[in-house]
Tab-separated table of C-alpha atoms and ligand atoms in Angstrom:
chain	number	residue	atom	x	y	z
A	1	MET	CA	-0.250	-0.061	-0.044
A	2	ASP	CA	1.585	3.493	-0.890
A	3	PHE	CA	0.451	6.214	1.702
A	4	SER	CA	1.674	8.904	-0.909
A	5	GLN	CA	-1.142	7.932	-3.080
A	6	LEU	CA	-5.220	7.328	-1.314
A	7	PRO	CA	-7.524	9.456	-2.023
A	8	THR	CA	-8.264	13.000	-0.345
A	9	PHE	CA	-10.729	14.669	0.878
A	10	ARG	CA	-9.559	17.403	-1.297
A	11	LEU	CA	-12.331	18.439	-4.502
A	12	ASP	CA	-10.465	20.593	-6.547
A	13	GLY	CA	-11.801	20.805	-9.903
A	14	LYS	CA	-15.284	19.295	-8.636
A	15	ILE	CA	-18.545	21.142	-9.647
A	16	ALA	CA	-20.943	21.205	-6.964
A	17	LEU	CA	-24.986	22.452	-6.556
A	18	VAL	CA	-26.152	22.344	-2.885
A	19	THR	CA	-29.835	23.485	-3.401
A	20	GLY	CA	-31.713	25.297	0.140
A	21	GLY	CA	-27.546	26.507	0.238
A	22	SER	CA	-28.471	30.357	1.440
A	23	LYS	CA	-29.023	29.243	4.804
A	24	GLY	CA	-28.618	26.842	7.914
A	25	ILE	CA	-27.152	23.685	6.770
A	26	GLY	CA	-26.502	23.934	3.179
A	27	LEU	CA	-24.931	27.428	3.562
A	28	ALA	CA	-22.387	25.220	6.484
A	29	MET	CA	-21.925	22.282	3.101
A	30	ALA	CA	-21.598	24.766	0.470
A	31	GLY	CA	-18.858	26.431	2.057
A	32	ALA	CA	-17.401	23.295	2.689
A	33	LEU	CA	-17.249	22.317	0.043
A	34	ALA	CA	-15.940	25.271	-1.184
A	35	SER	CA	-12.920	25.629	1.236
A	36	GLN	CA	-11.827	21.997	0.077
A	37	GLY	CA	-11.483	23.747	-3.955
A	38	ALA	CA	-15.082	22.496	-5.051
A	39	GLU	CA	-16.948	25.327	-7.902
A	40	VAL	CA	-19.817	25.615	-6.363
A	41	ILE	CA	-23.450	26.824	-6.974
A	42	ILE	CA	-25.974	27.051	-4.197
A	43	SER	CA	-30.046	27.036	-4.993
A	44	GLY	CA	-33.362	28.497	-3.340
A	45	ARG	CA	-36.239	30.729	-4.038
A	46	ASN	CA	-34.954	34.118	-2.335
A	47	ILE	CA	-32.605	36.775	-4.512
A	48	THR	CA	-31.252	38.016	-1.553
A	49	ASP	CA	-30.921	35.546	0.968
A	50	LEU	CA	-28.890	33.682	-2.497
A	51	GLU	CA	-26.252	36.896	-2.822
A	52	GLN	CA	-26.152	37.267	0.906
A	53	ALA	CA	-24.519	33.991	0.987
A	54	VAL	CA	-22.558	34.552	-2.001
A	55	GLY	CA	-21.432	37.402	-1.075
A	56	LEU	CA	-20.207	35.957	2.847
A	57	MET	CA	-18.702	33.076	1.517
A	58	THR	CA	-16.519	34.859	-2.171
A	59	SER	CA	-15.338	37.591	0.575
A	60	GLN	CA	-13.248	34.756	1.916
A	61	ASP	CA	-11.927	33.716	-1.182
A	62	LEU	CA	-14.452	30.880	-2.243
A	63	SER	CA	-15.721	29.665	-5.603
A	64	VAL	CA	-19.597	30.342	-5.378
A	65	SER	CA	-22.577	31.216	-7.447
A	66	TYR	CA	-26.313	30.723	-7.111
A	67	ILE	CA	-29.246	30.183	-9.624
A	68	GLN	CA	-32.501	31.250	-8.135
A	69	SER	CA	-34.818	27.782	-8.481
A	70	ASP	CA	-37.684	26.414	-6.449
A	71	VAL	CA	-37.264	22.274	-6.186
A	72	THR	CA	-41.061	22.410	-6.186
A	73	ASP	CA	-41.076	22.655	-9.860
A	74	LYS	CA	-40.029	20.444	-12.323
A	75	LYS	CA	-39.532	22.679	-15.158
A	76	GLN	CA	-36.666	24.993	-13.012
A	77	VAL	CA	-34.656	22.113	-12.107
A	78	ASP	CA	-34.655	21.062	-14.815
A	79	ASP	CA	-33.566	24.552	-16.174
A	80	MET	CA	-31.179	24.273	-12.719
A	81	ILE	CA	-29.305	21.791	-13.896
A	82	ASN	CA	-29.283	22.076	-17.644
A	83	GLN	CA	-27.671	25.976	-16.577
A	84	ILE	CA	-24.780	24.121	-14.193
A	85	VAL	CA	-23.408	21.366	-17.256
A	86	GLU	CA	-23.503	24.719	-20.144
A	87	LYS	CA	-21.102	26.324	-18.149
A	88	HIS	CA	-19.112	24.228	-15.816
A	89	GLY	CA	-19.362	21.103	-18.385
A	90	SER	CA	-20.330	18.990	-15.442
A	91	LEU	CA	-21.814	18.302	-11.835
A	92	ASP	CA	-20.027	16.042	-9.887
A	93	ILE	CA	-21.629	15.996	-6.095
A	94	LEU	CA	-24.618	17.352	-5.144
A	95	ILE	CA	-25.800	17.893	-2.104
A	96	ASN	CA	-29.476	17.754	-2.185
A	97	ASN	CA	-31.085	19.589	0.873
A	98	ALA	CA	-33.630	22.414	0.248
A	99	GLY	CA	-36.555	20.980	2.857
A	100	MET	CA	-38.903	22.688	5.307
A	101	ASN	CA	-41.206	21.699	7.975
A	102	ILE	CA	-44.334	22.377	9.408
A	103	ARG	CA	-44.766	20.871	12.969
A	104	LYS	CA	-48.439	19.948	14.318
A	105	PRO	CA	-50.161	17.253	16.348
A	106	LEU	CA	-51.629	15.137	14.253
A	107	LEU	CA	-55.266	15.769	14.422
A	108	GLU	CA	-54.076	18.937	13.150
A	109	VAL	CA	-52.075	18.788	9.832
A	110	GLU	CA	-54.149	19.710	7.207
A	111	GLU	CA	-53.554	18.944	3.368
A	112	LYS	CA	-52.194	21.574	2.575
A	113	ASP	CA	-49.494	20.860	5.606
A	114	TRP	CA	-48.886	17.299	4.004
A	115	ASP	CA	-48.934	18.379	1.255
A	116	GLN	CA	-45.938	21.899	1.122
A	117	VAL	CA	-44.118	19.776	3.524
A	118	ILE	CA	-43.511	16.457	1.567
A	119	ASP	CA	-44.313	18.486	-2.162
A	120	THR	CA	-40.748	20.053	-0.614
A	121	ASN	CA	-38.727	17.182	1.247
A	122	LEU	CA	-39.318	13.916	-1.148
A	123	LYS	CA	-40.643	15.420	-4.483
A	124	GLY	CA	-38.321	18.175	-4.653
A	125	ILE	CA	-35.495	15.800	-3.878
A	126	PHE	CA	-36.547	13.443	-6.045
A	127	PHE	CA	-36.914	15.987	-9.299
A	128	VAL	CA	-32.832	17.005	-8.186
A	129	GLY	CA	-31.976	13.795	-8.032
A	130	GLN	CA	-32.998	12.379	-11.397
A	131	ALA	CA	-31.784	15.502	-12.829
A	132	ALA	CA	-28.685	15.225	-11.331
A	133	SER	CA	-28.274	11.472	-12.293
A	134	ARG	CA	-29.627	12.036	-15.594
A	135	GLN	CA	-26.135	14.385	-16.235
A	136	MET	CA	-23.504	12.670	-13.557
A	137	ILE	CA	-25.171	8.825	-15.599
A	138	SER	CA	-23.483	10.535	-19.018
A	139	GLN	CA	-20.215	11.187	-16.959
A	140	LYS	CA	-19.715	8.109	-15.557
A	141	SER	CA	-19.156	9.485	-12.390
A	142	GLY	CA	-20.564	11.852	-8.791
A	143	ARG	CA	-21.818	11.460	-5.412
A	144	ILE	CA	-25.309	12.473	-4.271
A	145	ILE	CA	-25.847	13.193	-0.659
A	146	ASN	CA	-29.471	13.376	0.147
A	147	ILE	CA	-30.300	15.427	3.914
A	148	SER	CA	-32.106	13.346	5.777
A	149	SER	CA	-33.012	13.563	9.726
A	150	ILE	CA	-32.524	11.937	12.266
A	151	LEU	CA	-37.008	11.904	12.159
A	152	GLY	CA	-36.737	9.598	9.072
A	153	GLY	CA	-35.771	6.714	11.593
A	154	ILE	CA	-37.143	7.478	14.565
A	155	GLY	CA	-40.329	8.053	16.115
A	156	MET	CA	-40.946	12.114	17.853
A	157	PRO	CA	-44.252	14.090	17.960
A	158	PHE	CA	-45.905	16.956	15.774
A	159	GLN	CA	-43.477	15.483	13.010
A	160	THR	CA	-46.361	13.311	10.736
A	161	SER	CA	-45.115	15.085	7.274
A	162	TYR	CA	-41.543	15.861	7.981
A	163	ALA	CA	-40.862	12.570	9.093
A	164	ALA	CA	-42.464	10.743	6.488
A	165	SER	CA	-40.769	13.081	4.310
A	166	LYS	CA	-37.323	11.654	5.626
A	167	GLY	CA	-37.985	8.089	5.958
A	168	GLY	CA	-38.583	8.141	2.111
A	169	ILE	CA	-36.227	10.435	1.524
A	170	ASN	CA	-33.698	7.126	3.641
A	171	GLN	CA	-35.393	4.344	1.467
A	172	MET	CA	-33.953	6.698	-1.742
A	173	THR	CA	-31.322	6.643	-1.084
A	174	LYS	CA	-31.032	2.840	-0.796
A	175	VAL	CA	-32.854	2.764	-4.127
A	176	TRP	CA	-29.755	5.260	-5.995
A	177	ALA	CA	-27.368	4.170	-4.590
A	178	SER	CA	-27.933	0.085	-5.803
A	179	GLU	CA	-29.371	1.892	-9.496
A	180	LEU	CA	-26.622	4.205	-10.046
A	181	SER	CA	-23.019	1.959	-8.129
A	182	PRO	CA	-22.900	0.630	-12.165
A	183	HIS	CA	-22.330	4.325	-13.376
A	184	GLN	CA	-19.646	5.174	-10.877
A	185	ILE	CA	-22.452	7.330	-8.296
A	186	THR	CA	-22.271	6.483	-5.129
A	187	VAL	CA	-25.641	8.408	-3.346
A	188	ASN	CA	-25.523	9.148	0.567
A	189	ALA	CA	-27.932	10.543	3.100
A	190	ILE	CA	-26.175	12.865	5.940
A	191	ALA	CA	-29.052	12.378	9.371
A	192	PRO	CA	-28.579	15.549	11.735
A	193	ALA	CA	-30.516	15.799	14.904
A	194	TYR	CA	-31.118	19.005	15.968
A	195	ILE	CA	-29.317	21.976	14.362
A	196	LYS	CA	-29.542	25.159	15.321
A	197	THR	CA	-30.728	27.271	11.791
A	198	PRO	CA	-33.304	29.380	11.015
A	199	MET	CA	-35.501	26.478	10.342
A	200	THR	CA	-35.363	25.266	14.328
A	201	GLU	CA	-34.228	28.654	16.020
A	202	PRO	CA	-37.829	29.224	16.699
A	203	TRP	CA	-38.689	25.439	18.016
A	204	LEU	CA	-35.172	25.337	20.103
A	205	ASP	CA	-36.649	29.029	21.473
A	206	ASP	CA	-38.314	26.757	24.212
A	207	GLU	CA	-36.467	25.979	27.380
A	208	GLU	CA	-37.465	22.599	28.380
A	209	ARG	CA	-37.697	20.941	24.815
A	210	TYR	CA	-33.686	22.505	24.148
A	211	LYS	CA	-33.071	20.326	27.479
A	212	THR	CA	-35.019	17.641	26.810
A	213	ILE	CA	-33.174	17.323	22.881
A	214	VAL	CA	-29.675	17.823	24.342
A	215	SER	CA	-30.287	15.292	26.899
A	216	ASN	CA	-31.261	12.196	24.293
A	217	THR	CA	-27.601	12.994	22.683
A	218	MET	CA	-24.176	11.669	24.089
A	219	THR	CA	-22.033	15.013	23.637
A	220	ASN	CA	-24.838	16.504	25.850
A	221	ARG	CA	-25.240	19.479	23.323
A	222	ILE	CA	-27.275	20.512	20.073
A	223	GLY	CA	-25.020	20.631	16.465
A	224	GLU	CA	-23.464	23.400	15.269
A	225	LEU	CA	-23.531	23.937	11.806
A	226	GLU	CA	-20.021	23.554	11.629
A	227	ASP	CA	-20.220	20.055	12.581
A	228	LEU	CA	-22.271	18.894	9.320
A	229	ALA	CA	-18.683	20.452	7.459
A	230	GLY	CA	-16.402	17.465	7.716
A	231	PRO	CA	-19.522	14.552	6.840
A	232	ALA	CA	-20.214	16.961	3.596
A	233	VAL	CA	-16.530	17.031	2.380
A	234	PHE	CA	-15.965	13.246	3.313
A	235	LEU	CA	-18.909	11.485	0.753
A	236	SER	CA	-18.223	14.291	-1.781
A	237	SER	CA	-14.634	13.182	-2.158
A	238	ASP	CA	-12.718	10.369	-3.759
A	239	ALA	CA	-12.145	8.773	0.204
A	240	SER	CA	-15.437	7.843	0.473
A	241	SER	CA	-16.164	5.995	-2.764
A	242	TYR	CA	-16.680	2.647	-1.401
A	243	VAL	CA	-19.494	4.078	0.672
A	244	THR	CA	-23.063	4.184	-1.212
A	245	GLY	CA	-26.663	3.307	0.748
A	246	GLN	CA	-25.044	4.551	3.859
A	247	ILE	CA	-27.391	7.521	6.314
A	248	LEU	CA	-25.143	8.634	8.284
A	249	TYR	CA	-26.509	9.580	11.600
A	250	VAL	CA	-24.654	13.150	12.252
A	251	ASP	CA	-26.444	13.596	15.823
A	252	GLY	CA	-24.745	13.713	19.180
A	253	GLY	CA	-25.231	9.631	19.033
A	254	TRP	CA	-28.562	9.821	19.713
A	255	THR	CA	-29.793	6.932	17.596
A	256	ALA	CA	-27.628	5.267	18.934
A	257	LYS	CA	-28.633	5.644	22.988
B	1	LIG	P1	-33.330	26.379	6.541
B	1	LIG	O1	-32.172	27.033	7.584
B	1	LIG	O2	-34.731	27.067	6.452
B	1	LIG	O3	-33.545	26.148	5.104
B	1	LIG	C1	-33.657	25.948	4.323
B	1	LIG	C2	-33.215	25.927	3.300
B	1	LIG	O4	-34.308	25.737	1.478
B	1	LIG	C3	-32.982	27.939	2.283
B	1	LIG	O5	-32.045	28.036	1.667
B	1	LIG	C4	-34.487	27.629	1.838
B	1	LIG	O6	-34.128	28.621	0.602
B	1	LIG	C5	-33.984	26.853	1.080
B	1	LIG	N1	-35.352	26.183	0.360
B	1	LIG	C6	-36.584	25.872	1.276
B	1	LIG	N2	-37.734	24.941	0.378
B	1	LIG	C7	-36.841	25.298	-0.903
B	1	LIG	C8	-37.821	25.101	-2.266
B	1	LIG	N3	-38.700	24.560	-2.451
B	1	LIG	N4	-36.540	25.992	-3.174
B	1	LIG	C9	-35.620	25.719	-3.472
B	1	LIG	N5	-35.050	25.993	-1.761
B	1	LIG	C10	-35.642	25.588	-0.877
B	1	LIG	O7	-32.747	25.105	7.051
B	1	LIG	P2	-31.732	23.851	7.660
B	1	LIG	O8	-32.325	23.479	9.543
B	1	LIG	O9	-31.205	24.419	7.198
B	1	LIG	O10	-32.255	22.577	6.849
B	1	LIG	C11	-31.840	21.847	5.768
B	1	LIG	C12	-32.075	20.773	5.281
B	1	LIG	O11	-31.432	19.997	6.407
B	1	LIG	C13	-33.362	20.954	5.866
B	1	LIG	O12	-33.143	18.995	4.518
B	1	LIG	C14	-34.008	19.906	7.217
B	1	LIG	O13	-34.627	19.228	6.988
B	1	LIG	C15	-32.860	18.945	6.986
B	1	LIG	N6	-32.766	18.577	8.320
B	1	LIG	C16	-32.374	20.195	9.855
B	1	LIG	C17	-32.247	19.580	10.726
B	1	LIG	C18	-32.222	21.034	11.747
B	1	LIG	O14	-31.607	20.637	12.993
B	1	LIG	N7	-31.402	22.351	10.988
B	1	LIG	C19	-32.284	18.260	11.476
B	1	LIG	C20	-31.928	17.631	10.515
B	1	LIG	C21	-32.414	18.050	9.268
B	1	LIG	P3	-35.585	29.533	0.139
B	1	LIG	O15	-36.188	29.502	1.647
B	1	LIG	O16	-34.542	31.178	-0.465
B	1	LIG	O17	-35.766	28.965	-1.036
């Protein structure tokens, strides 16, 4: 074994798309990939947020640009992938991250709540994954990382549609891994526990809930955005070429308890 020839974690020359990269976990992972040399494109619906995120990253000499695109709209998704390939020539890494949540007790979940969560978190992930795979199959290479949640594997109150969407993502991850493996494409999921982001901040403001969440971890702390950087870079890099179909829990040990 030649230790000077090991696969690296660097992403120089790789073209990466991070959906929902304007805020929270997506922004953290976009910056992490760019810091390892990737050319990163972030997407989202709100232009001001996208511009701010690109400004933050380019001010730190990272190579990042944005495309405005709604993951629930198939045409916008297909256009986004075409635009990336036309401009950059390939799509090497997809962080399939855009998502949202509407937390309600089971009996209060309305049809429109269910539709919005499932359309964004499950249909959106499918649209983007399908369009990206089409390109990656033609290249015979690629990395797809779907962003799931601990709620894809465990039950908690008020998470009917969200947990259903994340359980679906876990299953899609395994199916795509098996289908795309002959094309040298790996497909994995990252499943975080609670991380402080614009999506979870109001939920975590409740002191009792915050304490319960922290006590569920082995690490006795809430997750930080930085905790997502290493897992995202690893699963995007050559170092993970024998890892596929996996759900990587980034949860301070919560689901192992
Ligand atoms: P966030 O701070 O609310 O950011 C969500 C991102 O997704 C934003 O950039 C948002 O931009 C984008 N987005 C939402 N709907 C979209 C749509 N229809 N089309 C395109 N982009 C859309 O959320 P976050 O906490 O970082 O969560 C990111 C991912 O991590 C989600 O999949 C979430 O389920 C997962 N996750 C989060 C946690 C946590 O504790 N934070 C834990 C486990 C899993 P626009 O609104 O401008 O479109």
